[in-house]
XYZ file of C-alpha atoms in Angstrom:
378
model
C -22.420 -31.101 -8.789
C -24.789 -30.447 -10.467
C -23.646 -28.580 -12.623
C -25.999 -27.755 -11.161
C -23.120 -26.338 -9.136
C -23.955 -25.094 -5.762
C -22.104 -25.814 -2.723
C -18.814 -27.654 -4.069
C -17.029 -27.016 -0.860
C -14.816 -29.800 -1.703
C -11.654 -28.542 -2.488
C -9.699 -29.888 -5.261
C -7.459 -32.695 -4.150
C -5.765 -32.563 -7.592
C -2.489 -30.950 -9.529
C -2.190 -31.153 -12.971
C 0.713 -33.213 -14.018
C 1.622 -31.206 -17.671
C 2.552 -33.398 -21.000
C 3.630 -32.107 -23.792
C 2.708 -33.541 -27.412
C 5.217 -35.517 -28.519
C 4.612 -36.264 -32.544
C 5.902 -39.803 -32.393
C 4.652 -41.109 -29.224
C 1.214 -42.308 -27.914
C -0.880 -40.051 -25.124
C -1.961 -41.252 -21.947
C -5.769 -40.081 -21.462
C -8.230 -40.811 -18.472
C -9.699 -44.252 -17.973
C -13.143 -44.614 -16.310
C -14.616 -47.129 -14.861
C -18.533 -47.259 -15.230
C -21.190 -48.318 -12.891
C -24.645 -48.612 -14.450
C -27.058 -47.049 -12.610
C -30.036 -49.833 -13.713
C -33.857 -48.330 -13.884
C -36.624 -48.629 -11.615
C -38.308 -51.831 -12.919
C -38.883 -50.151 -16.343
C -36.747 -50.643 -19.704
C -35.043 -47.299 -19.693
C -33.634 -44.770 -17.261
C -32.354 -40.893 -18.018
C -29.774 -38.936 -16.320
C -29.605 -34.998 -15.333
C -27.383 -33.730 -12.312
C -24.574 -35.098 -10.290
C -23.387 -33.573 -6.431
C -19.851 -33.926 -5.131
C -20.558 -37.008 -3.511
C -21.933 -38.824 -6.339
C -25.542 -38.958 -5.977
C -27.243 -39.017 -8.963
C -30.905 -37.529 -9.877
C -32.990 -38.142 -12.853
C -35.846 -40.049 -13.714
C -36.711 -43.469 -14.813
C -39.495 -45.423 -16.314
C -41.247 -47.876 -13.546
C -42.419 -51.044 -13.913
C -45.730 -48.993 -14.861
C -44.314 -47.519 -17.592
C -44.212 -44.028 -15.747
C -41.962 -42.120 -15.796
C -40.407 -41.726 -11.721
C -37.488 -39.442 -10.517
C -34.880 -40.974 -8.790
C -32.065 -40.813 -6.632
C -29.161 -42.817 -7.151
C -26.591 -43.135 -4.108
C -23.845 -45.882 -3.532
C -25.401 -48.084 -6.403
C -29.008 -47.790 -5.307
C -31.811 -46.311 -6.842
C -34.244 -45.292 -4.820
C -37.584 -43.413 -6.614
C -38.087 -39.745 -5.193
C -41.845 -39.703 -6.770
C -45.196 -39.893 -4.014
C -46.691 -43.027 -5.386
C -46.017 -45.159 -8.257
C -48.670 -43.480 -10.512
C -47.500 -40.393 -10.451
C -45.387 -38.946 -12.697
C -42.215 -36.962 -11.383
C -38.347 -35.739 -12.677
C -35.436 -34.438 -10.984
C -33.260 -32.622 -12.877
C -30.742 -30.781 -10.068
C -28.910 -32.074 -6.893
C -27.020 -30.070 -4.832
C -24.450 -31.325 -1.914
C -26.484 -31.838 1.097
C -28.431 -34.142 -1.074
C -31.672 -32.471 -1.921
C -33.011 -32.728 -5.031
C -35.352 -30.199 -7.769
C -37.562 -31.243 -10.236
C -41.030 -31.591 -10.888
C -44.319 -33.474 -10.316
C -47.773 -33.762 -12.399
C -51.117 -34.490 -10.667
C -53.803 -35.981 -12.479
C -55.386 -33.094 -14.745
C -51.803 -32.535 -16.037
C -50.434 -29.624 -13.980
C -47.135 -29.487 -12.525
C -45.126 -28.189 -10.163
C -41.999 -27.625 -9.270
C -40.663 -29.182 -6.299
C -38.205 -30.105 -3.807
C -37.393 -34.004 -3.226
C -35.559 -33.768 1.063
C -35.491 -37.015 2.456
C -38.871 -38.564 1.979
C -40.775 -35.080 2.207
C -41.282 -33.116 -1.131
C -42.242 -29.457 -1.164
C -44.210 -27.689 -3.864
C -42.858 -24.108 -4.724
C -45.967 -23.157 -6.764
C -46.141 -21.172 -9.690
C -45.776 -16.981 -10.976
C -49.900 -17.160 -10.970
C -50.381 -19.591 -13.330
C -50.671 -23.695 -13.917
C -47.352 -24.942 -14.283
C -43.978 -24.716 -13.126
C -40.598 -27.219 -12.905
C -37.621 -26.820 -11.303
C -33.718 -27.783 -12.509
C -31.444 -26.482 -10.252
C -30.383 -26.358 -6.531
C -27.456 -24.678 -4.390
C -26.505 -25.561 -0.948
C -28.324 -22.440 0.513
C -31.570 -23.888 -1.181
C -32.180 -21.409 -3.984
C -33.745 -23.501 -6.407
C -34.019 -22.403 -10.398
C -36.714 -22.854 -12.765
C -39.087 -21.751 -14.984
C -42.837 -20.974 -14.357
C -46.227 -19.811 -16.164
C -47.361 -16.409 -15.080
C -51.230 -15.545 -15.276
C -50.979 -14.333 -18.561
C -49.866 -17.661 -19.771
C -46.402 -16.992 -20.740
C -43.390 -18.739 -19.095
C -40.777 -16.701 -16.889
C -37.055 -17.999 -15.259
C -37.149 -17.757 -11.534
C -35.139 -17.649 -8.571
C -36.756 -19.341 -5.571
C -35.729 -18.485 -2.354
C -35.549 -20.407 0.989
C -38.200 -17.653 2.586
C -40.532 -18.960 0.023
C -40.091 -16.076 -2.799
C -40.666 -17.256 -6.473
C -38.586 -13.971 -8.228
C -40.081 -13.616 -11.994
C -36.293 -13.094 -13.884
C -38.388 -11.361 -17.210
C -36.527 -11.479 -19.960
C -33.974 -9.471 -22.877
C -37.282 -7.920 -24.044
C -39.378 -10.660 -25.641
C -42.268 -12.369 -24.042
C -40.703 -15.223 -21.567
C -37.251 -17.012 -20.763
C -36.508 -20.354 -19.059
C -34.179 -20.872 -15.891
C -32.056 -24.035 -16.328
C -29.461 -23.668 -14.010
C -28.242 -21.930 -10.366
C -24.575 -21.415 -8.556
C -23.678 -21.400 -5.124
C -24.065 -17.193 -5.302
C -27.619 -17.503 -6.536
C -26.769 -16.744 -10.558
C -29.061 -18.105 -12.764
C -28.890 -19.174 -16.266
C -30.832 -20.167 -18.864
C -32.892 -18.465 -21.993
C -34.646 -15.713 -22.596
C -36.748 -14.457 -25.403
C -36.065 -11.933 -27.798
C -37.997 -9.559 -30.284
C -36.583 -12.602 -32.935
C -35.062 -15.559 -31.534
C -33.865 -16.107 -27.987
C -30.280 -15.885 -26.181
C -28.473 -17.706 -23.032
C -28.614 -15.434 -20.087
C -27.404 -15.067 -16.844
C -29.066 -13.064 -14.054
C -27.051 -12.027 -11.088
C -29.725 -11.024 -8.853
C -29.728 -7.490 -10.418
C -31.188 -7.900 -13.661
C -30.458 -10.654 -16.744
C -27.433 -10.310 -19.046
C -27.779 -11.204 -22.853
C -24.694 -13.617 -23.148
C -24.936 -13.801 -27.065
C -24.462 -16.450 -29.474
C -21.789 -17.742 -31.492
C -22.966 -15.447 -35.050
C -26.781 -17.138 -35.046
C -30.063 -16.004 -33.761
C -30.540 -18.824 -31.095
C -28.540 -19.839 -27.639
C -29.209 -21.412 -24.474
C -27.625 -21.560 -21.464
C -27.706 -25.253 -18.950
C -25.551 -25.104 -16.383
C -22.923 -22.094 -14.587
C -20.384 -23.320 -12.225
C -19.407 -21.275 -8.847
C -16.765 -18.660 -10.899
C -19.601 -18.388 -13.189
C -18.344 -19.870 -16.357
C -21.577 -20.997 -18.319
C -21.957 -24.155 -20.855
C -24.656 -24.249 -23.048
C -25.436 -24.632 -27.360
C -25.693 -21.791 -29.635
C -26.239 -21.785 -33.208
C -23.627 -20.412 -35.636
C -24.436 -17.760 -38.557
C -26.662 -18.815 -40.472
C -28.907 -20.981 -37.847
C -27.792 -24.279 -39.788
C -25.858 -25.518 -37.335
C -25.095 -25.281 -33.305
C -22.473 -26.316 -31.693
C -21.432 -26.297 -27.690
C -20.004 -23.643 -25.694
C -17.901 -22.108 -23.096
C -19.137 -19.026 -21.835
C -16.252 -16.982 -19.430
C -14.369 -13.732 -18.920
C -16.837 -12.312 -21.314
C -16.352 -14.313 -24.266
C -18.493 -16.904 -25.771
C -15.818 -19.786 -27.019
C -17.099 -22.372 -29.557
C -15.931 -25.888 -28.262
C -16.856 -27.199 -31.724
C -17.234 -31.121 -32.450
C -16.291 -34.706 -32.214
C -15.781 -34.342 -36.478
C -19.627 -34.093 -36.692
C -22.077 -30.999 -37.423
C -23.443 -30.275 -33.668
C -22.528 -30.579 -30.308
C -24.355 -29.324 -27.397
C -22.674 -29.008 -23.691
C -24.434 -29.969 -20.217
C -22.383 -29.494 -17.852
C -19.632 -27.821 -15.914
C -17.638 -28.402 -12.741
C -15.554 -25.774 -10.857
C -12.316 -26.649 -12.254
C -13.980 -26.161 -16.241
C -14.472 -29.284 -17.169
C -17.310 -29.432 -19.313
C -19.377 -32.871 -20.884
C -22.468 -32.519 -23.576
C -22.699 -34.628 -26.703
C -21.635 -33.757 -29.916
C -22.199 -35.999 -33.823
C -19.245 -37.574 -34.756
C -17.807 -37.499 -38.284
C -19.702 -39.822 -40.905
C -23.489 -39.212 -39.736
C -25.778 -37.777 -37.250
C -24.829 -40.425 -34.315
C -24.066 -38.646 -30.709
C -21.245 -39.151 -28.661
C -20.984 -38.549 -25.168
C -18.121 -35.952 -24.852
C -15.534 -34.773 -21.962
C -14.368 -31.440 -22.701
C -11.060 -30.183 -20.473
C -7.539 -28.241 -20.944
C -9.052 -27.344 -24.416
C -9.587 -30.821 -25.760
C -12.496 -32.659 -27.076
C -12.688 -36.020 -25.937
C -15.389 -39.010 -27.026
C -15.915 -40.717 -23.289
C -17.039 -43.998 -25.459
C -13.145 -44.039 -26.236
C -12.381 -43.372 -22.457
C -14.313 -46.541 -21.122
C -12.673 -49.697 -22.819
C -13.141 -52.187 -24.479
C -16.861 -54.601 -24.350
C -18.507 -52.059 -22.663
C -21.498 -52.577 -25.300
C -23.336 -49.464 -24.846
C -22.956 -46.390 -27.021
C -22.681 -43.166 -24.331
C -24.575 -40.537 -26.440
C -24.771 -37.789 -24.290
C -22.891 -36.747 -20.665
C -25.248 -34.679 -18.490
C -23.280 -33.426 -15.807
C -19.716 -33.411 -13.933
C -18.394 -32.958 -10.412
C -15.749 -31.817 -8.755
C -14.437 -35.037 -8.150
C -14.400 -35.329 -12.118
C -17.158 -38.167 -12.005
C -19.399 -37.826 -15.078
C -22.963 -38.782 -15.291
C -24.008 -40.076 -18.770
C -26.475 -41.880 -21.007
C -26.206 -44.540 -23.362
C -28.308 -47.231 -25.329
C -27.290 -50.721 -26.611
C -28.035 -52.563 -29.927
C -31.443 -53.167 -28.813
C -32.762 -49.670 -28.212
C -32.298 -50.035 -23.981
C -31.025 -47.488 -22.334
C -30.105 -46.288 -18.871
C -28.097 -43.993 -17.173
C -24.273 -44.583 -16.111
C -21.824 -43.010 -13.852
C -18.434 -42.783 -15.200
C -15.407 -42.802 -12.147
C -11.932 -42.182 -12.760
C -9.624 -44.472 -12.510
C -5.868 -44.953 -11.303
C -4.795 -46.383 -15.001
C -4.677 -44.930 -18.027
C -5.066 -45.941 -21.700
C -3.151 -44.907 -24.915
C -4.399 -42.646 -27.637
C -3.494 -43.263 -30.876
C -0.566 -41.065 -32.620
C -1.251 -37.706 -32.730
C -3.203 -36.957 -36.315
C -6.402 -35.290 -34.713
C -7.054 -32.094 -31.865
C -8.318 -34.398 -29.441
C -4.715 -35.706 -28.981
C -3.084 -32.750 -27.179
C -4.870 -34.708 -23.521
C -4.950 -34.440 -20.718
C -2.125 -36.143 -18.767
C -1.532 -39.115 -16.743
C -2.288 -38.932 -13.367
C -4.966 -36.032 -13.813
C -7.354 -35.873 -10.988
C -9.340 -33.748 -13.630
C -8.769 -30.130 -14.119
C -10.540 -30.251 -11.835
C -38.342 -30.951 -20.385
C -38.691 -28.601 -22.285
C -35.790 -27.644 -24.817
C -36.882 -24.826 -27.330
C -38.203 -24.245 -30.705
C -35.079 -24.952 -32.981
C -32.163 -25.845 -30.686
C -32.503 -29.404 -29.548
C -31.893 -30.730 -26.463
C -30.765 -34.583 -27.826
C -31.716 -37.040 -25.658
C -32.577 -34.949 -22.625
C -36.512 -34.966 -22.239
């Protein structure tokens, strides 16, 4: 779904069955199984968006060392880029299957682009050299961000009659699209007179969505009700932590114990993954973030798994997670994390991330800024 959350006509097959904590009992908390999605011929792979019927898009390093977006459907990997020596990324999906991303040509430029099937389609630029795309819904609006002829960078909407729309931005000189819903919203950040903010533009004109007390916030993905999950600093610009935004209200989905955390994704029923530092040290976890908990997905996929999952990109509807994780000897790839019918025990309650999310849950449901990193995702 991509978060990048466009068509999810798929209803929900799921009800919540409700727990309760219970002080002196273990929690039941969802088990995934997890399919490694492999590389195409190179020694690491990334991850970025995720449709309802598990195809994955991102991009991979070939066997050339170059770096090739990919589509990964059923367990096969199949590269989306013209020819192996050209360098490409997807970073959306949406239902039907088509992808967004981008492609460079030789002197550097790039473009954002469509991957349908084996035909790609350039959407060009706002007048000037570059442009990428990130999102797609199922009408085929695509998001993104492009140069204008001035040389500054604009979010647009780009629409299936072949309209780039320039987005502007909350009154500085640029903004970045990152994300698009099934009603055309689209989110990302814009420049201010000091710092930049997450917004969301709903086709008439872009709404500052805040911050959580610092200067800095970005937005990555909205889901169809337009809730919003992005990273914000907090006063004082020291530190930034993940977010929820909804109803209005900007709600701080804090850590795994660490400093930071910083939140990628969203499906229709909430449920929101990102990555967060765990307590002790700087070292990411990939996190699942649903019914108000904080939950490390390393914890979630049992034991000799022998990768560490340090961030989560995206989630569907179907509550499959798309995430990314190295071993012990600096490999990495991307994985796809799948429900399944078990469950596994949490310790005794002693920490937030033990009020779970109960047993037979079918889930409620490159280019990252100055200051606010974008771990692992470029």
């Amino acid at each position: 779904m991509s978060a990048i959350p466009r068509l999810f006509q798929l209803s929900l097959l799921s009800s919540l069955l409700a727990t309760f904590l219970i002080p002196s009992a273990a929690q039941a908390a969802p088990a995934y199984s997890v399919q490694t999605l492999g590389t195409l011929g190179g020694t690491s792979g990334d991850v970025r968006a995720i449709n309802n019927s598990g195809s994955v898009v991102g991009y991979s390093l070939n066997s050339d060392n170059i770096s090739s977006a990919y589509l990964s459907r059923g367990g096969t990997m199949q590269s989306l880029s013209p020819d192996r020596a050209t360098r490409s990324f997807a970073s959306g999906i949406n239902d039907a299957g088509v992808a967004a991303g981008q492609v460079l040509n030789g002197s550097g430029e790039s473009r954002a682009v469509t991957f349908d099937g084996g035909r790609i389609a350039s959407l060009g630029t706002l007048g000037g050299r570059n442009s990428f795309a990130t999102g797609i819904n199922s009408a085929g609006q695509v998001s993104g961000s492009a140069d204008r002829a001035d040389g500054t960078q604009a979010a647009f909407r780009f629409m299936p009659d072949g309209r780039m729309q320039d987005l502007g931005s909350l009154g500085g000189a640029g903004s970045m699209g990152t994300d698009i819903n099934a009603s055309g919203m689209v989110v990302g950040r814009a420049d201010l007179a000091s710092g930049y903010h997450a917004f969301l533009d709903d086709g008439k004109g872009m709404t500052d969505l805040g911050t959580l007390g610092g200067n800095y916030s970005e937005a990555h993905r909205i889901n169809d009700s337009g809730a919003v999950v992005g990273s914000s600093y907090l006063a004082g610009d020291a530190s930034v932590h993940a977010f929820v935004f909804e109803n209005g209200v900007m709600n701080d989905l804090s850590t795994l114990g660490g400093v930071n955390s910083y939140s990628y994704g969203i499906n229709n029923a909430g449920q929101a993954v990102g990555s967060s530092e765990i307590a002790g040290g700087k070292a990411l976890h990939a996190f699942l973030y649903s019914d108000g908990q904080m939950f490390d997905l390393n914890a979630l996929v049992g034991p000799g798994f022998g990768w560490t999952l340090n961030y989560a990109a995206d989630i569907n509807d179907l509550g499959q997670i798309t995430a990314h994780g190295c071993n012990s000897l600096g490999a990495c790839r991307g994985f796809l994390l799948t429900l399944d019918d078990g469950s596994v025990a949490v310790p005794e309650p002693g920490t937030p991330a033990l009020m779970l999310l109960g047993a037979g849950l079918m889930l409620l449901g490159a280019r990252r800024g100055r200051r606010l990193r974008a771990i692992g995702r470029n």
